[in-house]
Structures are given as C-alpha cells and as structure tokens.
PDB file of C-alpha atoms in Angstrom:
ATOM      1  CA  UNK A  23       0.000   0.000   0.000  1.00 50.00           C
ATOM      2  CA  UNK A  24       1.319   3.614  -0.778  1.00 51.00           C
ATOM      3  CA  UNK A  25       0.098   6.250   1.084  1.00 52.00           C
ATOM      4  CA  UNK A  26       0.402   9.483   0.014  1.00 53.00           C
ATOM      5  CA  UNK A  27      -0.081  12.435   2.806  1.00 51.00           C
ATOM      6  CA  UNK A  28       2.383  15.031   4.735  1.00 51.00           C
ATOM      7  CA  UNK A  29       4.453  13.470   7.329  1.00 50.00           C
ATOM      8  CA  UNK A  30       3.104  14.521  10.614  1.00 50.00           C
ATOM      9  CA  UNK A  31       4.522  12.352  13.473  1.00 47.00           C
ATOM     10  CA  UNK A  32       4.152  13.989  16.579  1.00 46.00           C
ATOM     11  CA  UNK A  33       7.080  13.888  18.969  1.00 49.00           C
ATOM     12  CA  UNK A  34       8.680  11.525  16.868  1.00 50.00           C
ATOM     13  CA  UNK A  35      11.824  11.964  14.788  1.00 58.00           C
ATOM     14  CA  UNK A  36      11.325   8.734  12.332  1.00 68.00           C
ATOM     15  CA  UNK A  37       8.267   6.329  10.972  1.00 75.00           C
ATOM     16  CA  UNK A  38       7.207   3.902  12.983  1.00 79.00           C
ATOM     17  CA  UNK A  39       9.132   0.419  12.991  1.00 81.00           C
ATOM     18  CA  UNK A  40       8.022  -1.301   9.848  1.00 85.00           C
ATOM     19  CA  UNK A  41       6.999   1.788   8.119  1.00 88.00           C
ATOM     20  CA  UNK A  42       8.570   3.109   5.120  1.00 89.00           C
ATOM     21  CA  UNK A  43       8.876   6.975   4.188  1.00 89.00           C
ATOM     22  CA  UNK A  44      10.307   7.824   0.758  1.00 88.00           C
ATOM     23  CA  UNK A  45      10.735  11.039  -1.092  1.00 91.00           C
ATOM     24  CA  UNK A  46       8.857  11.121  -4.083  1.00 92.00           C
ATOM     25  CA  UNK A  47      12.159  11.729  -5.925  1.00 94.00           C
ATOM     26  CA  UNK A  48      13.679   9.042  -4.325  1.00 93.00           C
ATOM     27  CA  UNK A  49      10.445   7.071  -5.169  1.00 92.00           C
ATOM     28  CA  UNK A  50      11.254   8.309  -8.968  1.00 92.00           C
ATOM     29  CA  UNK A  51      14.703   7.694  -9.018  1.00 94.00           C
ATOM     30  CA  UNK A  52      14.622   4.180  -8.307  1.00 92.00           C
ATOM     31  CA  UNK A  53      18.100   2.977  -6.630  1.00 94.00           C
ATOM     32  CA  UNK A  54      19.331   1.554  -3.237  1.00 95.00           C
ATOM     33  CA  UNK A  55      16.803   4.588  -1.246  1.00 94.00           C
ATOM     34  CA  UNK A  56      13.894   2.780  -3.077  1.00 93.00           C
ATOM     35  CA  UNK A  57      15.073  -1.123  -2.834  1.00 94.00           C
ATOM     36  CA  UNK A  58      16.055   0.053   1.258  1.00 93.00           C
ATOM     37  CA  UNK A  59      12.212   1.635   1.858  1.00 91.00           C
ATOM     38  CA  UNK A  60      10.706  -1.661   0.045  1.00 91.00           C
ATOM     39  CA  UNK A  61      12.773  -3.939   2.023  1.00 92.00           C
ATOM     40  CA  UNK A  62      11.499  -2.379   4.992  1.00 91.00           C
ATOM     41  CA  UNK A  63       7.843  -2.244   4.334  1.00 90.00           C
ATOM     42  CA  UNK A  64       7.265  -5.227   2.764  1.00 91.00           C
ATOM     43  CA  UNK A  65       9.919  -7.863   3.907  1.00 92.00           C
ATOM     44  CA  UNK A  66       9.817  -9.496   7.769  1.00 87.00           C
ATOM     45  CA  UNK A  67       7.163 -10.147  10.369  1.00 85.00           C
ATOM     46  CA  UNK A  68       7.568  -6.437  11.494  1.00 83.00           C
ATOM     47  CA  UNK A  69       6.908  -4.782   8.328  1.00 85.00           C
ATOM     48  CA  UNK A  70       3.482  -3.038   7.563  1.00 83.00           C
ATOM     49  CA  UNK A  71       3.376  -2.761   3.780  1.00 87.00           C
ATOM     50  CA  UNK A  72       3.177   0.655   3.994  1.00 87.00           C
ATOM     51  CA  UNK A  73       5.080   3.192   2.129  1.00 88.00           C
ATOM     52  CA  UNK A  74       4.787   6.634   3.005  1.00 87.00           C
ATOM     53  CA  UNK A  75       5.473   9.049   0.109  1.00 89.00           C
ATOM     54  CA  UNK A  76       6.462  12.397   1.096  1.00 87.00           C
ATOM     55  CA  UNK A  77       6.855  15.422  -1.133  1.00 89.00           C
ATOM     56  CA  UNK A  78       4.746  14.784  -3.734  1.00 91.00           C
ATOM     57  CA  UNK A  79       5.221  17.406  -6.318  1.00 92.00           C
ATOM     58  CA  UNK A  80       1.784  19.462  -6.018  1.00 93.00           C
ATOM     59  CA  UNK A  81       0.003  17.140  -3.472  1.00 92.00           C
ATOM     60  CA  UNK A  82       0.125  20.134  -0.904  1.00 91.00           C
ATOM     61  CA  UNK A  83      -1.729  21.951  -2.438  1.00 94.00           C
ATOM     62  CA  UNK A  84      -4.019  19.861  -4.324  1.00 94.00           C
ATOM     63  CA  UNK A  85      -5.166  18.619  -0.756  1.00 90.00           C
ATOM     64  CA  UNK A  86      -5.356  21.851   0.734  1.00 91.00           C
ATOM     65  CA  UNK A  87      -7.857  22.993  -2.041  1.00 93.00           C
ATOM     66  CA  UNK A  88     -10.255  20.248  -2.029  1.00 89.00           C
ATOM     67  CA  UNK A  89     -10.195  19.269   1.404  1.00 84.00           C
ATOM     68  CA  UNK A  90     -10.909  22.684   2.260  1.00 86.00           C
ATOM     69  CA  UNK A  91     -13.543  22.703  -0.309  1.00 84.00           C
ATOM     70  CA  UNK A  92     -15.334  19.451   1.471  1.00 78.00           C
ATOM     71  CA  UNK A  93     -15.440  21.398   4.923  1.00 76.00           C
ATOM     72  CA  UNK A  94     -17.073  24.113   2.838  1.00 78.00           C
ATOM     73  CA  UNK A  95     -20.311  21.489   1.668  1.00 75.00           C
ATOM     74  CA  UNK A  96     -20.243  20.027   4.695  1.00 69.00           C
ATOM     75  CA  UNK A  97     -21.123  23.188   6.745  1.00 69.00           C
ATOM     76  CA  UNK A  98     -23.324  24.534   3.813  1.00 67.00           C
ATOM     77  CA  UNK A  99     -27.113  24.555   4.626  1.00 66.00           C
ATOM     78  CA  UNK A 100     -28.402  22.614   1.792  1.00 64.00           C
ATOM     79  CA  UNK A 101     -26.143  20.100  -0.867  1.00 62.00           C
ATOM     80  CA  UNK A 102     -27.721  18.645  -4.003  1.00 59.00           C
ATOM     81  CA  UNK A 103     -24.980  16.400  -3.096  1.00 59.00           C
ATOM     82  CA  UNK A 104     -26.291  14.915   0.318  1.00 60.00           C
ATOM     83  CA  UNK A 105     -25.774  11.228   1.173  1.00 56.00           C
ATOM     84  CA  UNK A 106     -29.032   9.072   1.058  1.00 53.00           C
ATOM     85  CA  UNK A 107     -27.066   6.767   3.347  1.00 53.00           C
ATOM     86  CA  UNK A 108     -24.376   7.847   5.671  1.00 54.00           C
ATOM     87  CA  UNK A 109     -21.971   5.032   3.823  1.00 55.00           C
ATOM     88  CA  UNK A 110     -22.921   6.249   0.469  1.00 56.00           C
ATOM     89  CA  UNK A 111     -20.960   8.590  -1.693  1.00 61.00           C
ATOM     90  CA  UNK A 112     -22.047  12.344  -1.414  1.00 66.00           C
ATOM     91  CA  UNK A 113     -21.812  14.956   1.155  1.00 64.00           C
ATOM     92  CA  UNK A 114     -22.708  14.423   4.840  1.00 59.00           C
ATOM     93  CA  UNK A 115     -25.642  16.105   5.675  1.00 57.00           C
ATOM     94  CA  UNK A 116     -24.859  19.097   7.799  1.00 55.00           C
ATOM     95  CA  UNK A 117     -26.196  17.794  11.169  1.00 57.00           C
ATOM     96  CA  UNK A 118     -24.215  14.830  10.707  1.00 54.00           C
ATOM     97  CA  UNK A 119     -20.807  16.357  10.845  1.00 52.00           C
ATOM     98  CA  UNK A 120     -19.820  17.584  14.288  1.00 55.00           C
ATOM     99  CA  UNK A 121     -15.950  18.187  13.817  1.00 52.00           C
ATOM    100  CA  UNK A 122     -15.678  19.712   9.973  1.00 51.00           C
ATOM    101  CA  UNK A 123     -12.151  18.169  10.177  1.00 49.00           C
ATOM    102  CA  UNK A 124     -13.651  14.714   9.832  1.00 52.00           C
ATOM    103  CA  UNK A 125     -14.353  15.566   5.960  1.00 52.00           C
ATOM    104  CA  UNK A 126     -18.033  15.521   5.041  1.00 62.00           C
ATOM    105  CA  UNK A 127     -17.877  14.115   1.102  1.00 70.00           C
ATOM    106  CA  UNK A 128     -17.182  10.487   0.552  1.00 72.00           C
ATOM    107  CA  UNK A 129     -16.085   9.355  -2.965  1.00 78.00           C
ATOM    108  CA  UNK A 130     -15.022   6.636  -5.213  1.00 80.00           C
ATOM    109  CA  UNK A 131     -11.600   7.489  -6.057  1.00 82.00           C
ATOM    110  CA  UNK A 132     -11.221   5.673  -8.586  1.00 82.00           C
ATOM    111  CA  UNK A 133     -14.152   6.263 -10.860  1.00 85.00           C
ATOM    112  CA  UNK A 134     -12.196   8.969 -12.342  1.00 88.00           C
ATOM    113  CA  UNK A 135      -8.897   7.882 -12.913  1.00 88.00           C
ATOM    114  CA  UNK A 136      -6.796   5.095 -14.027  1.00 83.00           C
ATOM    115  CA  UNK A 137      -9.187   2.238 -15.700  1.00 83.00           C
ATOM    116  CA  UNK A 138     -12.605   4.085 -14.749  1.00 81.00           C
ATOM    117  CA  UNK A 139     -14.324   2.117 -12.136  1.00 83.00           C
ATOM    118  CA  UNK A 140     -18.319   2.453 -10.818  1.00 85.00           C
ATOM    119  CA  UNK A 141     -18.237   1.195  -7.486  1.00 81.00           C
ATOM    120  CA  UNK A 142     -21.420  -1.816  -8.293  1.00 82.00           C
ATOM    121  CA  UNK A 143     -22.929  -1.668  -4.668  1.00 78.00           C
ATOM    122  CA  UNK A 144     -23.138   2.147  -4.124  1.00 74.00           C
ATOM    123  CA  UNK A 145     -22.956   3.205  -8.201  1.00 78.00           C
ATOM    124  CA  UNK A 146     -21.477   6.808  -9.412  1.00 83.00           C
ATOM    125  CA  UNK A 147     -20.364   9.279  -7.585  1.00 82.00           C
ATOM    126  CA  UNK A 148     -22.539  12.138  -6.622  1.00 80.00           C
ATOM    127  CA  UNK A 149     -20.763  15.317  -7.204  1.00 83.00           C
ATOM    128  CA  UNK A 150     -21.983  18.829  -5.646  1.00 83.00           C
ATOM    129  CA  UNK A 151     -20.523  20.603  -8.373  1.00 86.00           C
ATOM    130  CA  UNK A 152     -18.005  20.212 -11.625  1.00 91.00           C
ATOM    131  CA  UNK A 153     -15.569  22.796  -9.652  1.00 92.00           C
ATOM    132  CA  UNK A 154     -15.756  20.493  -6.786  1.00 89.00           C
ATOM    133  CA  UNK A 155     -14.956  17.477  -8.194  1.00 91.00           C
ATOM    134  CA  UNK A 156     -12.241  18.979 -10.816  1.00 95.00           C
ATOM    135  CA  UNK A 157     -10.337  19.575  -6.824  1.00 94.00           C
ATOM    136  CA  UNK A 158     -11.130  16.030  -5.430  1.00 90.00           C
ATOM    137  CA  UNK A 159     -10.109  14.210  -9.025  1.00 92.00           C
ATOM    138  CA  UNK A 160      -6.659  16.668  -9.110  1.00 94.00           C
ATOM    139  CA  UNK A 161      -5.510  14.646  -5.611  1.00 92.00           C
ATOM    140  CA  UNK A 162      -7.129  11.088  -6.393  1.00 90.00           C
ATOM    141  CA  UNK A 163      -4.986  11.551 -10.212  1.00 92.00           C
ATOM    142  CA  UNK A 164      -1.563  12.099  -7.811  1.00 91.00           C
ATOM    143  CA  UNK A 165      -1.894   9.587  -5.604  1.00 88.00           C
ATOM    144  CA  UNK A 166      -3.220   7.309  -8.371  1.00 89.00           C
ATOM    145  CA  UNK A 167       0.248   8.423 -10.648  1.00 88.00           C
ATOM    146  CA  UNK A 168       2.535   7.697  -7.312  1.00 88.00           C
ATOM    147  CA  UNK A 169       1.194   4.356  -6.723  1.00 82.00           C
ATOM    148  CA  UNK A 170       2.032   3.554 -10.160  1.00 78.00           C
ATOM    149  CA  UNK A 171       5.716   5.113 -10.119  1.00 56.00           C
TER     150      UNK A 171
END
C-alpha cells in the first residue's frame, strides 16, 4: 500500500518500525533509497506494507484545495450532493458532521482515474458541483500516478 499524505509524526523523529517513508524523488529515481524503503515495508514479520510518500510534487496543495472545499459542503445549509445513506458517496448532511475536520464528502476514487471504475454496490459518484470534483479528481490523479511510479 502507498500512502500518500504530509508526514506529521508527533514527537517523533522517524516512521514507525516497519513503516517506510520515501521522497517522491527518491520514489522516482529508483536505486538503493527505493530497494532500502521496500525492504522495509514489505519484507519481515515487522513490516506493515506501507510506504509513506512524502513530497509529492503538487500534493500540498491539491489537498489543501479540495479538502478545504469538502469542509465548505459540509457546513453549507443545503447540498444537491447529500448522502441518502451515511456510507454512500455524497456529502454528509450538515447535522451529521460535528468536527468539519472529519471531511463531510465520501467518494469513489477511482471512478475517475486510471481504468474508470463504478463502485457496483453504491454506483457513481454524486458530485456537488463540476468545480468540486475537478479539486477532489486533481488529488485522487496524484496519488493514483505515485502508486504507479
């Protein structure tokens, strides 16, 4: 599994044991960095098989805009978006979310990129708007193009 997200380890200097964090150029590059972070992640009864990837050229701010954007539905007083089911894709309806950091819009991610994919139990994604989803594809397309690096 890659995960793709800043690297915010309170009070701690490293990854956890088993846990693998790799620059995205290093990811790139290929080379001892890479086969050392694999190694780690993915070989021995402590490893996770999880590879962090840090630095992702334009993930910062990518994130920052749609996330954002999703705390901006999920307070809004009426979504043409709104979940029929709280496990369903769409936006949460506002009395449902009680911390907006939570993230109120849940998504398919990979309906839109890579080999398009409708989810067959809870069908397409429900978009509030095009500029909305335009944000949320934008990170789903980098973390789908640095799993496949």
């Amino acid at each position: 599994m890659v995960l793709c997200v800043p690297i915010v380890i309170v009070g701690a200097t490293s990854a956890p044991p088993g846990v693998a964090v790799l620059s995205h150029a290093d990811l790139v590059a290929g080379g001892d960095t890479l086969n050392s972070a694999l190694n780690l992640a993915f070989i021995g009864d402590a490893s996770y098989g999880l590879v962090i990837v840090r630095d992702i050229p334009g993930f910062a701010a990518a994130r920052h805009a749609a996330m954002n954007d999703t705390v901006r539905l999920a307070r809004a007083e009426h979504s043409p978006a709104w979940r029929v089911r709280n496990t369903w894709p769409g936006v949460r309806r506002t009395l449902d979310v009680h911390e907006p950091l939570q993230g109120g819009f849940l998504h398919n991610a990979l309906e839109d990129v890579g080999p398009s994919r409708v989810d067959p139990v809870f069908g397409k994604n429900l978009w509030p708007n095009d500029e909305h989803k335009a944000k949320m594809v934008a990170v789903n397309a980098l973390i789908w193009n640095v799993s496949l690096a």
